[in-house]
Coordinates of C-alpha atoms in Angstrom, one line a residue:
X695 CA 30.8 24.6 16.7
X696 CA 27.2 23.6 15.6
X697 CA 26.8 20.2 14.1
X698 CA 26.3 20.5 10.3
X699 CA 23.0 19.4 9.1
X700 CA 24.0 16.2 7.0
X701 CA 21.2 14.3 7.1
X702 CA 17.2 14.0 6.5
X703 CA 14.5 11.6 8.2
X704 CA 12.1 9.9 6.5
X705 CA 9.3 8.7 8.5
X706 CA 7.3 5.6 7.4
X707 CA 4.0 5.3 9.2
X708 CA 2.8 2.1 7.7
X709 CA 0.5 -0.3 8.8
X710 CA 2.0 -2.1 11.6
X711 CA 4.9 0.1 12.4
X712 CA 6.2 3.5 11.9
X713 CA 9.8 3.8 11.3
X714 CA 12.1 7.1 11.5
X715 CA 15.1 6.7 9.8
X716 CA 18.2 9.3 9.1
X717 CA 19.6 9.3 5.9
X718 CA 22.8 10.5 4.2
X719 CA 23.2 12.6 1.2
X720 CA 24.4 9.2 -0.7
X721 CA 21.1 7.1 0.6
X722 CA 23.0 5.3 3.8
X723 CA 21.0 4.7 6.6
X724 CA 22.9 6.3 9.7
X725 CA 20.2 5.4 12.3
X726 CA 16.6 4.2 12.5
X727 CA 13.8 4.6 15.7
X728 CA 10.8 1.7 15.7
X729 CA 7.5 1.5 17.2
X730 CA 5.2 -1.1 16.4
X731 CA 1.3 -0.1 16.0
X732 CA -1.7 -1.7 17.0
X733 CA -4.4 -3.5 14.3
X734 CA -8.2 -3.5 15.6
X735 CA -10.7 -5.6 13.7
X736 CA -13.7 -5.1 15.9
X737 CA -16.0 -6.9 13.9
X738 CA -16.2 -8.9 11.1
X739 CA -14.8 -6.8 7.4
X740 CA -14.3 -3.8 10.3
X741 CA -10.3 -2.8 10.5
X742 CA -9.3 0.0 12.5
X743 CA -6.6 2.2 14.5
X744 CA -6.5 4.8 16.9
X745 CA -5.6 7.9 15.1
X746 CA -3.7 9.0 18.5
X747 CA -1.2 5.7 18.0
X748 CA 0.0 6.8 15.0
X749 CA 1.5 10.1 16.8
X750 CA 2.2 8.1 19.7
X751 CA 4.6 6.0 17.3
X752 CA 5.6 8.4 15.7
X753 CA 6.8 10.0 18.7
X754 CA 8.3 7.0 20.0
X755 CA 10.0 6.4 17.0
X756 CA 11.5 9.6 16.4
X757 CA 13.1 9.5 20.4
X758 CA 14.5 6.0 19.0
X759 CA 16.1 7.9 16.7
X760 CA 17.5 11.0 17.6
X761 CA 19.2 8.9 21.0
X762 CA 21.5 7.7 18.4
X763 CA 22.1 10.7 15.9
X764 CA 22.1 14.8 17.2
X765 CA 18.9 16.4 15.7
X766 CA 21.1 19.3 15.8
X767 CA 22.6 17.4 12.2
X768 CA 18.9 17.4 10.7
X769 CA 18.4 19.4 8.0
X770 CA 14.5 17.9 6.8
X771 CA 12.2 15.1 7.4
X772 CA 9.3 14.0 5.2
X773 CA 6.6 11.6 5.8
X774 CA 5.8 8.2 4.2
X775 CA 2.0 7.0 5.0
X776 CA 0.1 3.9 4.7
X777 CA -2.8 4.6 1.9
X778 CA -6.3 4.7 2.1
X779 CA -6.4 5.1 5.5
X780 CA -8.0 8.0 7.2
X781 CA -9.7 9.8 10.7
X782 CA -12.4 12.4 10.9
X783 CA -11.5 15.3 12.8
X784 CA -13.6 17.7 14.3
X785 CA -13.2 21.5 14.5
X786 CA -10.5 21.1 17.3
X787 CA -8.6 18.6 15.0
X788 CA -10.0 16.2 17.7
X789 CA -10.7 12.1 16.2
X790 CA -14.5 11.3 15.9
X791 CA -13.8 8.1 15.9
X792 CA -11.3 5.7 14.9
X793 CA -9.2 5.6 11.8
X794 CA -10.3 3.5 9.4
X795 CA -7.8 1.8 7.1
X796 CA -7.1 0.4 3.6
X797 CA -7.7 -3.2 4.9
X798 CA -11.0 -2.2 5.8
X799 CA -14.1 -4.2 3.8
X800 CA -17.4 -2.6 4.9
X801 CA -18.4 -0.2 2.2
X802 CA -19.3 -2.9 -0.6
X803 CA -22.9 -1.3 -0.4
X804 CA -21.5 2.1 -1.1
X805 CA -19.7 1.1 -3.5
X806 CA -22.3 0.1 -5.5
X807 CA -24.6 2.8 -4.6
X808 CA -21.9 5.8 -5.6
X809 CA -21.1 3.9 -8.8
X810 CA -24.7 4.0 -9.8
X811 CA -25.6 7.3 -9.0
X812 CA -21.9 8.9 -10.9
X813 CA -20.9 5.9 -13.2
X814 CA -19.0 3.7 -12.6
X815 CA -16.3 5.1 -15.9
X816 CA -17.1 8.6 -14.7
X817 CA -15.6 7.9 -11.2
X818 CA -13.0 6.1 -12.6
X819 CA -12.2 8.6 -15.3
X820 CA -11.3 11.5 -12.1
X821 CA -9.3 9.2 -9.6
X822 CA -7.6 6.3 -12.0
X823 CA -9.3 3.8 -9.6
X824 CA -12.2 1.7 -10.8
X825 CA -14.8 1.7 -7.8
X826 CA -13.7 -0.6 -5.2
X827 CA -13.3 -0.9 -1.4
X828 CA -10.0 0.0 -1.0
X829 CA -9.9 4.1 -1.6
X830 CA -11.7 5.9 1.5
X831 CA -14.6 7.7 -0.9
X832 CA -16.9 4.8 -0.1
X833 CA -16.2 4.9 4.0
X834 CA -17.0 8.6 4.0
X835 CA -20.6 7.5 2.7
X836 CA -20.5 4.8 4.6
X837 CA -20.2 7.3 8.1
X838 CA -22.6 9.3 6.5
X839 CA -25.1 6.3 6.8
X840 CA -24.3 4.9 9.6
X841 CA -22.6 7.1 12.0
X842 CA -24.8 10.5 10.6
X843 CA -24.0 12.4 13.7
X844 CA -20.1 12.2 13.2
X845 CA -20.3 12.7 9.9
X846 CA -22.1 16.3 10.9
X847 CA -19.4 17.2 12.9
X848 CA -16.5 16.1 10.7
X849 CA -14.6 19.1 10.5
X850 CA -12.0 17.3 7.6
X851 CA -11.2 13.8 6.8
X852 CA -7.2 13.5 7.3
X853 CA -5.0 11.0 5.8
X854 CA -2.1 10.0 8.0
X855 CA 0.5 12.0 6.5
X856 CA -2.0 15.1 7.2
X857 CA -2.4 13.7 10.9
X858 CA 0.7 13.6 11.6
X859 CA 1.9 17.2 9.7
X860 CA -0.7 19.0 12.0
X861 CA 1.0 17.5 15.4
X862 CA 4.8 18.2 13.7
X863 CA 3.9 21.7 12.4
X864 CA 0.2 23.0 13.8
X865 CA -1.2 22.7 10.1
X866 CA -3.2 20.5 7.9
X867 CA -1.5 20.2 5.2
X868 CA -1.2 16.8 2.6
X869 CA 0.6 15.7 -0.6
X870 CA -1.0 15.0 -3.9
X871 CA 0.7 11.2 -3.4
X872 CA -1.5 11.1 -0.2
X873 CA -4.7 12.5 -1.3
X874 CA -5.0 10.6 -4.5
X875 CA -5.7 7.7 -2.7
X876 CA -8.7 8.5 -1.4
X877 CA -11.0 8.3 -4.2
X878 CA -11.6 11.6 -5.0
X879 CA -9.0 13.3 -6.0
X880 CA -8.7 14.7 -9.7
X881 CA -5.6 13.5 -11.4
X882 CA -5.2 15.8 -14.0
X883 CA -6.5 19.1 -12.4
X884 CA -4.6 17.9 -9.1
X885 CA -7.6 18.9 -7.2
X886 CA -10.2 17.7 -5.3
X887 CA -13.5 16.7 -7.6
X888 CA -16.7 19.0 -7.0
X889 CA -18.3 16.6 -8.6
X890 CA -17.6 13.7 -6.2
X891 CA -17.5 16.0 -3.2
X892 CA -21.2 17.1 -4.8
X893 CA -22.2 13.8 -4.6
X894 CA -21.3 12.8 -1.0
X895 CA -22.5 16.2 0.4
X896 CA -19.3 17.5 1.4
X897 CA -17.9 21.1 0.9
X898 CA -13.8 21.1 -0.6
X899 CA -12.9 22.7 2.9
X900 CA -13.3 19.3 4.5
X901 CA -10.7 17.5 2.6
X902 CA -7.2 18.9 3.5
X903 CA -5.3 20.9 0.8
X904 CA -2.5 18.8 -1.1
X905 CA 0.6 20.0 -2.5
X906 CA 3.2 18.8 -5.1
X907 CA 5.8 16.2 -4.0
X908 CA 8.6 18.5 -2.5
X909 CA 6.5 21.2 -1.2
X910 CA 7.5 23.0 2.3
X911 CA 4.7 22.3 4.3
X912 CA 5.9 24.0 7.7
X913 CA 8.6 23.6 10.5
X914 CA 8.4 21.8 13.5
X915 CA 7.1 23.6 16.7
X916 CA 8.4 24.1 19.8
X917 CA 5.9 21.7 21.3
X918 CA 6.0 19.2 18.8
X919 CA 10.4 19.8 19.8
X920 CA 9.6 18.9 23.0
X921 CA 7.7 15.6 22.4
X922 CA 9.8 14.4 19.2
X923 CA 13.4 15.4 20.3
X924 CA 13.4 17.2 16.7
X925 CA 15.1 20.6 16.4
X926 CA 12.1 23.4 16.3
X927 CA 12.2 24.8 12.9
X928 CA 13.0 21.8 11.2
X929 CA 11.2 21.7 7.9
X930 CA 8.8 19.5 6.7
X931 CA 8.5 18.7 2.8
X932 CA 5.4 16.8 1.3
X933 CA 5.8 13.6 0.3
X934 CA 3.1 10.7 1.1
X935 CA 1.8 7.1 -0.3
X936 CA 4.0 4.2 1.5
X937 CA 3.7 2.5 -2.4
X938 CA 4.7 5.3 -5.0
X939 CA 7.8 6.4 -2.3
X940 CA 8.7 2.3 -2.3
X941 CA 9.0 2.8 -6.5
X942 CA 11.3 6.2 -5.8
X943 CA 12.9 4.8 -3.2
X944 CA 14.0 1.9 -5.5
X945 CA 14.6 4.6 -8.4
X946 CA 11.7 2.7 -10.6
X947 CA 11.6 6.2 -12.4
X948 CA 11.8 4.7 -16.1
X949 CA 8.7 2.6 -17.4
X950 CA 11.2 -0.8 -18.3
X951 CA 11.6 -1.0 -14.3
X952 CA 8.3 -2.2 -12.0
X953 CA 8.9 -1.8 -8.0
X954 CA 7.3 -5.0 -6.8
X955 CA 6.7 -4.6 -2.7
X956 CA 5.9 -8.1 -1.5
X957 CA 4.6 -7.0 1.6
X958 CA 1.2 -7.1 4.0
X959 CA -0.6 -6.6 0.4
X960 CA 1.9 -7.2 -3.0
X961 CA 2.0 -4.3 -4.7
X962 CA 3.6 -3.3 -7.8
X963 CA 3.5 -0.5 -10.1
X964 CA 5.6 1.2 -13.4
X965 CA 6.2 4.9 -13.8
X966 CA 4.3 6.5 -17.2
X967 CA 5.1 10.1 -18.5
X968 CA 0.9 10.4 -19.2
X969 CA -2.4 9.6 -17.8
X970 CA -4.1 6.3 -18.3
X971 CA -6.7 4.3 -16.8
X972 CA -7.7 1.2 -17.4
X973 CA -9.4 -2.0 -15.5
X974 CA -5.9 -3.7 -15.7
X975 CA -4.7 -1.5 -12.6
X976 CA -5.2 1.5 -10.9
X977 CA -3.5 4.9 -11.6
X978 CA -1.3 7.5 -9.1
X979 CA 0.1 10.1 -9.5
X980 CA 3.9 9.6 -9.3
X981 CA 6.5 10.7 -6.2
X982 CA 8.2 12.9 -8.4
X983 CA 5.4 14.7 -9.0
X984 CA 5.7 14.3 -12.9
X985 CA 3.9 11.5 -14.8
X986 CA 1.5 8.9 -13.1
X987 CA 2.5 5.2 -11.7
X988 CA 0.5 2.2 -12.8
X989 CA -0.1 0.4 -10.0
X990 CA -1.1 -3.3 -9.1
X991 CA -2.2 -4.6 -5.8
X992 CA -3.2 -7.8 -4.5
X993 CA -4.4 -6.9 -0.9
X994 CA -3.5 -10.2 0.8
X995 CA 0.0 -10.4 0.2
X996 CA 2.3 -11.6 2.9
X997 CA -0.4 -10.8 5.6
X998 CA -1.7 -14.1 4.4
X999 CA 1.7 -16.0 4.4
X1000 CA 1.5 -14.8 8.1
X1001 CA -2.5 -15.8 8.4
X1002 CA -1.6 -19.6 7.6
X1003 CA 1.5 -19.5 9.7
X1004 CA -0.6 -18.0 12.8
X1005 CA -3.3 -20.3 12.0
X1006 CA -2.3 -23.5 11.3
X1007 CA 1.4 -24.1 12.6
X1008 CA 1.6 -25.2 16.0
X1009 CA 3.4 -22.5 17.3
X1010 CA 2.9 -19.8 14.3
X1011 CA 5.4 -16.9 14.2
X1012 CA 6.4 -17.5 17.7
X1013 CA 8.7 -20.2 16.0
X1014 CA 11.9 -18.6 15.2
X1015 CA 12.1 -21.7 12.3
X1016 CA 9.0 -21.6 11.1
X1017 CA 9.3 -19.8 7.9
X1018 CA 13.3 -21.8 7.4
X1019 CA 11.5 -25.0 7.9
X1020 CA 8.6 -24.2 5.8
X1021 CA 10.7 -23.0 2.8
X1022 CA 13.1 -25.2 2.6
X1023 CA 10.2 -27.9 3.0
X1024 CA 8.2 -26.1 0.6
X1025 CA 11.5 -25.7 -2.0
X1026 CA 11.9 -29.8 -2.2
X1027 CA 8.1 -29.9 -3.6
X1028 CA 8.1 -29.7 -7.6
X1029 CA 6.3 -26.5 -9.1
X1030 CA 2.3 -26.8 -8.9
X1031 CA 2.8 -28.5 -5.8
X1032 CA 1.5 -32.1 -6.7
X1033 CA -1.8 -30.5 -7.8
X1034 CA -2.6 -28.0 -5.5
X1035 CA -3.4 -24.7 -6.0
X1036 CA -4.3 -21.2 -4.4
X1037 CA -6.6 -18.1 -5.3
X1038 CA -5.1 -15.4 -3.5
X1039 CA -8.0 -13.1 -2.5
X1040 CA -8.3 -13.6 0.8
X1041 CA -9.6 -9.9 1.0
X1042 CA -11.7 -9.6 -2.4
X1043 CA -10.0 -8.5 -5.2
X1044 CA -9.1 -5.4 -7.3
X1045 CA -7.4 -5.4 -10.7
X1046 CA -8.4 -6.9 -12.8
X1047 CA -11.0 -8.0 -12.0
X1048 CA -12.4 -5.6 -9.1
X1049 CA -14.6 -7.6 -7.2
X1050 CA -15.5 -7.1 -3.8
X1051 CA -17.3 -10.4 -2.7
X1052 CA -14.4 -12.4 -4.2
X1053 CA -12.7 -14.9 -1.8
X1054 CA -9.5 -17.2 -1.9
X1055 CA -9.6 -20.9 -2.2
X1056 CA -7.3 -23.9 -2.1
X1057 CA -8.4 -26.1 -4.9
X1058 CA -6.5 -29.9 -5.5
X1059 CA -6.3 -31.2 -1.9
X1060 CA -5.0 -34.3 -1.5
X1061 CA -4.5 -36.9 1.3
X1062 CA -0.8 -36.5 0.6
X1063 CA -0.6 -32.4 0.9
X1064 CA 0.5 -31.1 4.1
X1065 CA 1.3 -27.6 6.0
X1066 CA 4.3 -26.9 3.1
X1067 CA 2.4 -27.8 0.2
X1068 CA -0.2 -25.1 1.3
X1069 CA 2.9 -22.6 2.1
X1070 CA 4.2 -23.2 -1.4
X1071 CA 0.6 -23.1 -3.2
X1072 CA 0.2 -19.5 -1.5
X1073 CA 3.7 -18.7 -2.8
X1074 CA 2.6 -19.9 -6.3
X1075 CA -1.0 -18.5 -6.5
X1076 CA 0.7 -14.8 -5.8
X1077 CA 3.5 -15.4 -7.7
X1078 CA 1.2 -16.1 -11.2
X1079 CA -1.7 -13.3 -10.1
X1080 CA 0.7 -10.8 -10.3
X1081 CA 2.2 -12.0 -13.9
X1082 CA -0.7 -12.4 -14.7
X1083 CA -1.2 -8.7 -14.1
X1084 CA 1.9 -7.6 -15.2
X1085 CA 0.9 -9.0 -19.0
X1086 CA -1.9 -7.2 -19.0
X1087 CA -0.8 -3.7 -18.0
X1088 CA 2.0 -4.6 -20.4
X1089 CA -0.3 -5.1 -23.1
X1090 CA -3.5 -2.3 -22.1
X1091 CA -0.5 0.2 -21.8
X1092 CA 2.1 -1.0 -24.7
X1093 CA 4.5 -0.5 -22.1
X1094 CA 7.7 -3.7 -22.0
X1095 CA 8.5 -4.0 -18.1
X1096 CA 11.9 -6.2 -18.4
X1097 CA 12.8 -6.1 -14.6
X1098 CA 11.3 -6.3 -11.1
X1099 CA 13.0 -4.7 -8.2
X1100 CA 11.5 -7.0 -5.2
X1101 CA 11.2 -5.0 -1.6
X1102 CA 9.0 -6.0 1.0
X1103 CA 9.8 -8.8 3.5
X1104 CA 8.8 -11.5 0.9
X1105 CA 12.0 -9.9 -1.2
X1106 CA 13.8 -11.9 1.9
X1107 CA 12.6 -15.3 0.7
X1108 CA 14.6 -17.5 -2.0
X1109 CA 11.6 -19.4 -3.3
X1110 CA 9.3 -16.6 -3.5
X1111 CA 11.7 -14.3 -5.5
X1112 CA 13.1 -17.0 -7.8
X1113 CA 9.7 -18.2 -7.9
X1114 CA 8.9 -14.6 -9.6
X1115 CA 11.5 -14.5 -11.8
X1116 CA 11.0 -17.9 -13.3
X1117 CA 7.3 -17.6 -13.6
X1118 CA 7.3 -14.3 -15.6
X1119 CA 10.7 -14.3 -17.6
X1120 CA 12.1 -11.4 -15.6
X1121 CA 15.2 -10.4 -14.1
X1122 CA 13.6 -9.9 -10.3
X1123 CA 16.8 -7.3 -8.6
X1124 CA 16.9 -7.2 -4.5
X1125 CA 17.7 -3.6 -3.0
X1126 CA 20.1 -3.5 -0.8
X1127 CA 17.0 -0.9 0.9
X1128 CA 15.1 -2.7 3.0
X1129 CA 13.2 0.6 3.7
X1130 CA 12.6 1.9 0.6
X1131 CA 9.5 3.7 1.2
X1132 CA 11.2 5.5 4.2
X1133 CA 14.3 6.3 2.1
X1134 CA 11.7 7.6 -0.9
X1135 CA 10.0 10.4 1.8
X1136 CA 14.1 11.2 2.5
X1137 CA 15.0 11.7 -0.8
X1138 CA 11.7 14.1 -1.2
X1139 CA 13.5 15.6 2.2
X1140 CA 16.7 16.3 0.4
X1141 CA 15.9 17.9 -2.3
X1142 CA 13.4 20.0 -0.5
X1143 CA 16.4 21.3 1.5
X1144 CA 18.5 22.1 -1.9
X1145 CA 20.6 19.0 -2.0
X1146 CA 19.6 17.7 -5.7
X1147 CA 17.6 19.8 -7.9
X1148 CA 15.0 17.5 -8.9
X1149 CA 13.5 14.1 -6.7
X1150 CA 14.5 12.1 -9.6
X1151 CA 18.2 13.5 -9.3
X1152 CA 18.0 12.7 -5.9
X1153 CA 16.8 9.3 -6.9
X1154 CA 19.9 8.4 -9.1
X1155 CA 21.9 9.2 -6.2
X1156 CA 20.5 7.9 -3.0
X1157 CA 19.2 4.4 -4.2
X1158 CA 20.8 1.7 -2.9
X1159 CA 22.8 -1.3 -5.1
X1160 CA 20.6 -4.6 -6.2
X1161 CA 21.4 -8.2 -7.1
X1162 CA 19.9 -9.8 -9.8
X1163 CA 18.0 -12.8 -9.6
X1164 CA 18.1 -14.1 -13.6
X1165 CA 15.1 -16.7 -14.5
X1166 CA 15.5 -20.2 -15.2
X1167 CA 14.4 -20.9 -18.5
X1168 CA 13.9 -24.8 -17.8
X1169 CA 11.0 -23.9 -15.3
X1170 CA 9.5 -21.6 -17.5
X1171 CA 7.2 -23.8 -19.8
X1172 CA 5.5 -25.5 -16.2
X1173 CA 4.8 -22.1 -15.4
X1174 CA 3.2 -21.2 -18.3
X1175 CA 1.0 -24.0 -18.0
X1176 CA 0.3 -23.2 -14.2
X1177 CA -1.3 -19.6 -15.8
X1178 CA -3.5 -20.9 -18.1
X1179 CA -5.0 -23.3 -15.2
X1180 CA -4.9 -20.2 -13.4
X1181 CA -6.3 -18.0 -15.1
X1182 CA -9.6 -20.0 -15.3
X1183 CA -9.8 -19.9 -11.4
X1184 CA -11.4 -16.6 -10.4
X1185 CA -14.3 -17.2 -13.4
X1186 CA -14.9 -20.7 -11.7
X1187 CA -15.2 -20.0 -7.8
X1188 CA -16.5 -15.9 -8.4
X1189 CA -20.5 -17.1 -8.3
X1190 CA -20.1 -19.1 -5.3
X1191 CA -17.4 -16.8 -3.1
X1192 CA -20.4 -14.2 -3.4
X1193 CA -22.9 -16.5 -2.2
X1194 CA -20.6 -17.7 0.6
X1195 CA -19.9 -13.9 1.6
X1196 CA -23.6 -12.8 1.4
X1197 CA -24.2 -15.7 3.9
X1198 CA -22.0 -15.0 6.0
X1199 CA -23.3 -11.6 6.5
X1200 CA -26.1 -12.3 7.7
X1201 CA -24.6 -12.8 10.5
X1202 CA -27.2 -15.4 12.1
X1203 CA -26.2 -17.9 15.3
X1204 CA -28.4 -20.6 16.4

């Protein structure tokens, strides 16, 4: 007897990793398949990948998988990708170069220049994302200038979930919740802007054609079988973004609950039934397909947790006890850390204030402060940026966000998550998901194959249980005072950081 088709994958290609994970009808994970990717940062702002990793992980982590579950049992897979990351292919759908991805810092020119040539509120106005160098808009220009001759032969510019749809099915085909963040995507027309397009040169038959969260977007082939260990014929539904299938995959379908992913970048967004844009955060459109998210995002989130640890620990992450020792260290120090105090952007910094040439700084030092002061400052200089953000999206939006539902591998750390919680008033809830973005490109999977009629039905019924982390009220009032210092911060340093950064650029070595 054939094995019944009980389950779906979804498949997270993030930054680092891709994971390929089966999931129940009830949201269980049966079985998961890993493969770790590779991060290239050739030169200084430069971050990169070889587009052929991410099928080559993908593949590896799909093998993982089906050695422990029967492919014959599934019924669907969808796809999960890290955002504003993307490879231009030729006619062939061969790489031109590498992938360049969301990390990546070397447009600031084009930024500029495409603001001032389309406006700055006009751009903003189409994609929901004030110019900045995060969306992939401003690399295509910057190919165009630099690399002109791959730009000529760029066939299409493919975002990962794209990529990895042609290998799995022989066809170029994206989501909406993948397209969008690339900077020129129309959310309301759910097209892709002429007018942008226009303005970079390009033709709409070089961006690949999006669909609706949910939509079939072909069946595995036989050769893609052979290499995967998939059934052929197993369908493929479009889902997309790694951070709007994190907030489904928590079930952050109502605007009272934000996700909050405290991950390589801490991102956090709220669901809205209608189209807004505003300075205070960038807009998306939403997994489900209906309404928009409202969206946050610090871009060094826990990748800089990791930076201090690999840089100024003696043996960084190779400790097993490095992050124990350093929280519990960091948990006997009183809140503002004995006057020190971080500005998290490490990478420049978008909402709210959406500022390229910004730069982190540790400001307070003391003869006294040591390795866990710094860990803790970090932890408190993330902690109030995001309420800080929170309050103003609250109030730009008149929306009332009363709970956070934490994922991410900071979600695993007591301070940080009490830390939240107490610094913004908040119940901060803990999935019992650790892979919510994966389970979020499942749930798009099962309902594709008919088992829930909508992706927010499927939602309420495959999201995992939380626990609630409740503020302490006794801590509250030091935070509040830690926000107003903090809040001055960005206004102080903002004039030198882009000094410091247009100095550094030069490059010069004596």
């Amino acid at each position: 007897m054939a094995a019944s088709r009980d389950l779906v994958i979804g498949i997270d290609s993030s930054t680092q990793s891709t994971k390929a994970i089966a999931w129940t009808r009830e949201g269980e994970a049966l079985a998961e398949g890993r493969a770790p990717l590779a991060l290239s940062n050739p030169q200084l702002y430069h971050f990169e990948q070889d587009s052929e990793d991410w099928w080559r992980a993908c593949v590896t982590s799909l093998k993982d998988l089906l050695s422990k579950v029967d492919a014959a049992r599934i019924a669907a897979l969808a796809i999960s990708n890290q955002r504003e990351t993307f490879v231009p292919l030729d006619e062939a759908g061969a790489a031109l170069r590498p992938g360049i991805l969301w990390l990546d810092e070397r447009a600031r020119q084009e930024v500029e220049d495409l603001s001032a040539e389309l406006g700055a509120e006009t751009i903003h106005r189409i994609t929901g994302r004030f110019p900045d160098i995060t969306p992939c808009v401003y690399s295509y220009l910057w190919i165009k200038r630099h690399e002109p001759e791959v730009f000529a032969r760029t066939a299409c510019f493919a975002d990962v979930q794209a990529f990895l749809v042609q290998r799995l099915c022989g066809a170029l085909k994206t989501g909406w919740i993948s397209a969008d963040p690339m900077g020129l995507f129309d959310l309301v027309e759910k097209r892709w802007s002429p007018e942008i397009l226009t303005a970079l040169g390009l033709r709409e038959d070089q961006m690949v054609p999006a669909f609706a969260p949910g939509t079939a977007l072909g069946e595995v082939t036989e050769e893609a079988a052979a290499a995967t260990g998939l059934r052929s014929g197993t369908p493929i539904f479009a889902a997309g973004g790694d951070g709007q299938l994190a907030g489904l995959g928590t079930n952050c379908t109502t605007p009272a609950r934000a996700y909050i992913n405290l991950g390589t970048a801490v991102v956090s967004g709220v669901w809205s039934p209608s189209y807004a844009y505003d300075r205070a955060w960038r807009t998306e459109i939403a997994a489900q397909g209906e309404g928009y998210i409202l969206e946050n995002c610090l871009r060094s989130g826990a990748f800089l947790i990791n930076w201090f640890v690999d840089r100024f620990t003696p043996q960084g992450r190779s400790d097993p006890n490095v992050f124990a020792d350093l929280e519990d260290a960091a948990a006997a120090i009183p809140r503002g850390c004995e006057g020190l105090m971080a500005l998290p952007y490490w990478s420049g910094v978008m909402d709210p204030h959406w500022d390229t040439a910004a730069r982190g700084c540790l400001i307070g030092f003391g003869g006294g402060h040591g390795a866990a002061h710094v860990y803790r400052a970090l932890l408190e200089g993330m902690t109030l940026d995001q309420v800080m953000r929170t309050r103003l999206m609250e109030a730009s939006a008149d929306l009332d966000v009363t709970e956070y539902l934490a994922i991410g591998g900071g979600a695993a750390s007591p301070l940080w998550r009490q830390m939240l919680a107490d610094a913004s008033g908040k119940t901060v809830r803990i999935s019992d998901t650790v892979e919510a973005s994966a389970l979020g490109a499942g749930m798009i999977a099962a309902t594709g194959v008919g088992w829930y009629g909508s992706i927010v039905e499927a939602a309420d019924a495959m999201a995992g249980e939380t626990t609630a982390v409740e503020p302490n009220e006794d801590h509250r009032g030091d935070y509040e005072e830690l926000l107003e210092i903090y809040s001055g911060l960005y206004d102080a340093t903002a004039a030198t950081s882009r000094k410091l950064v247009a100095f550094a650029s030069r490059g010069t070595v004596e």
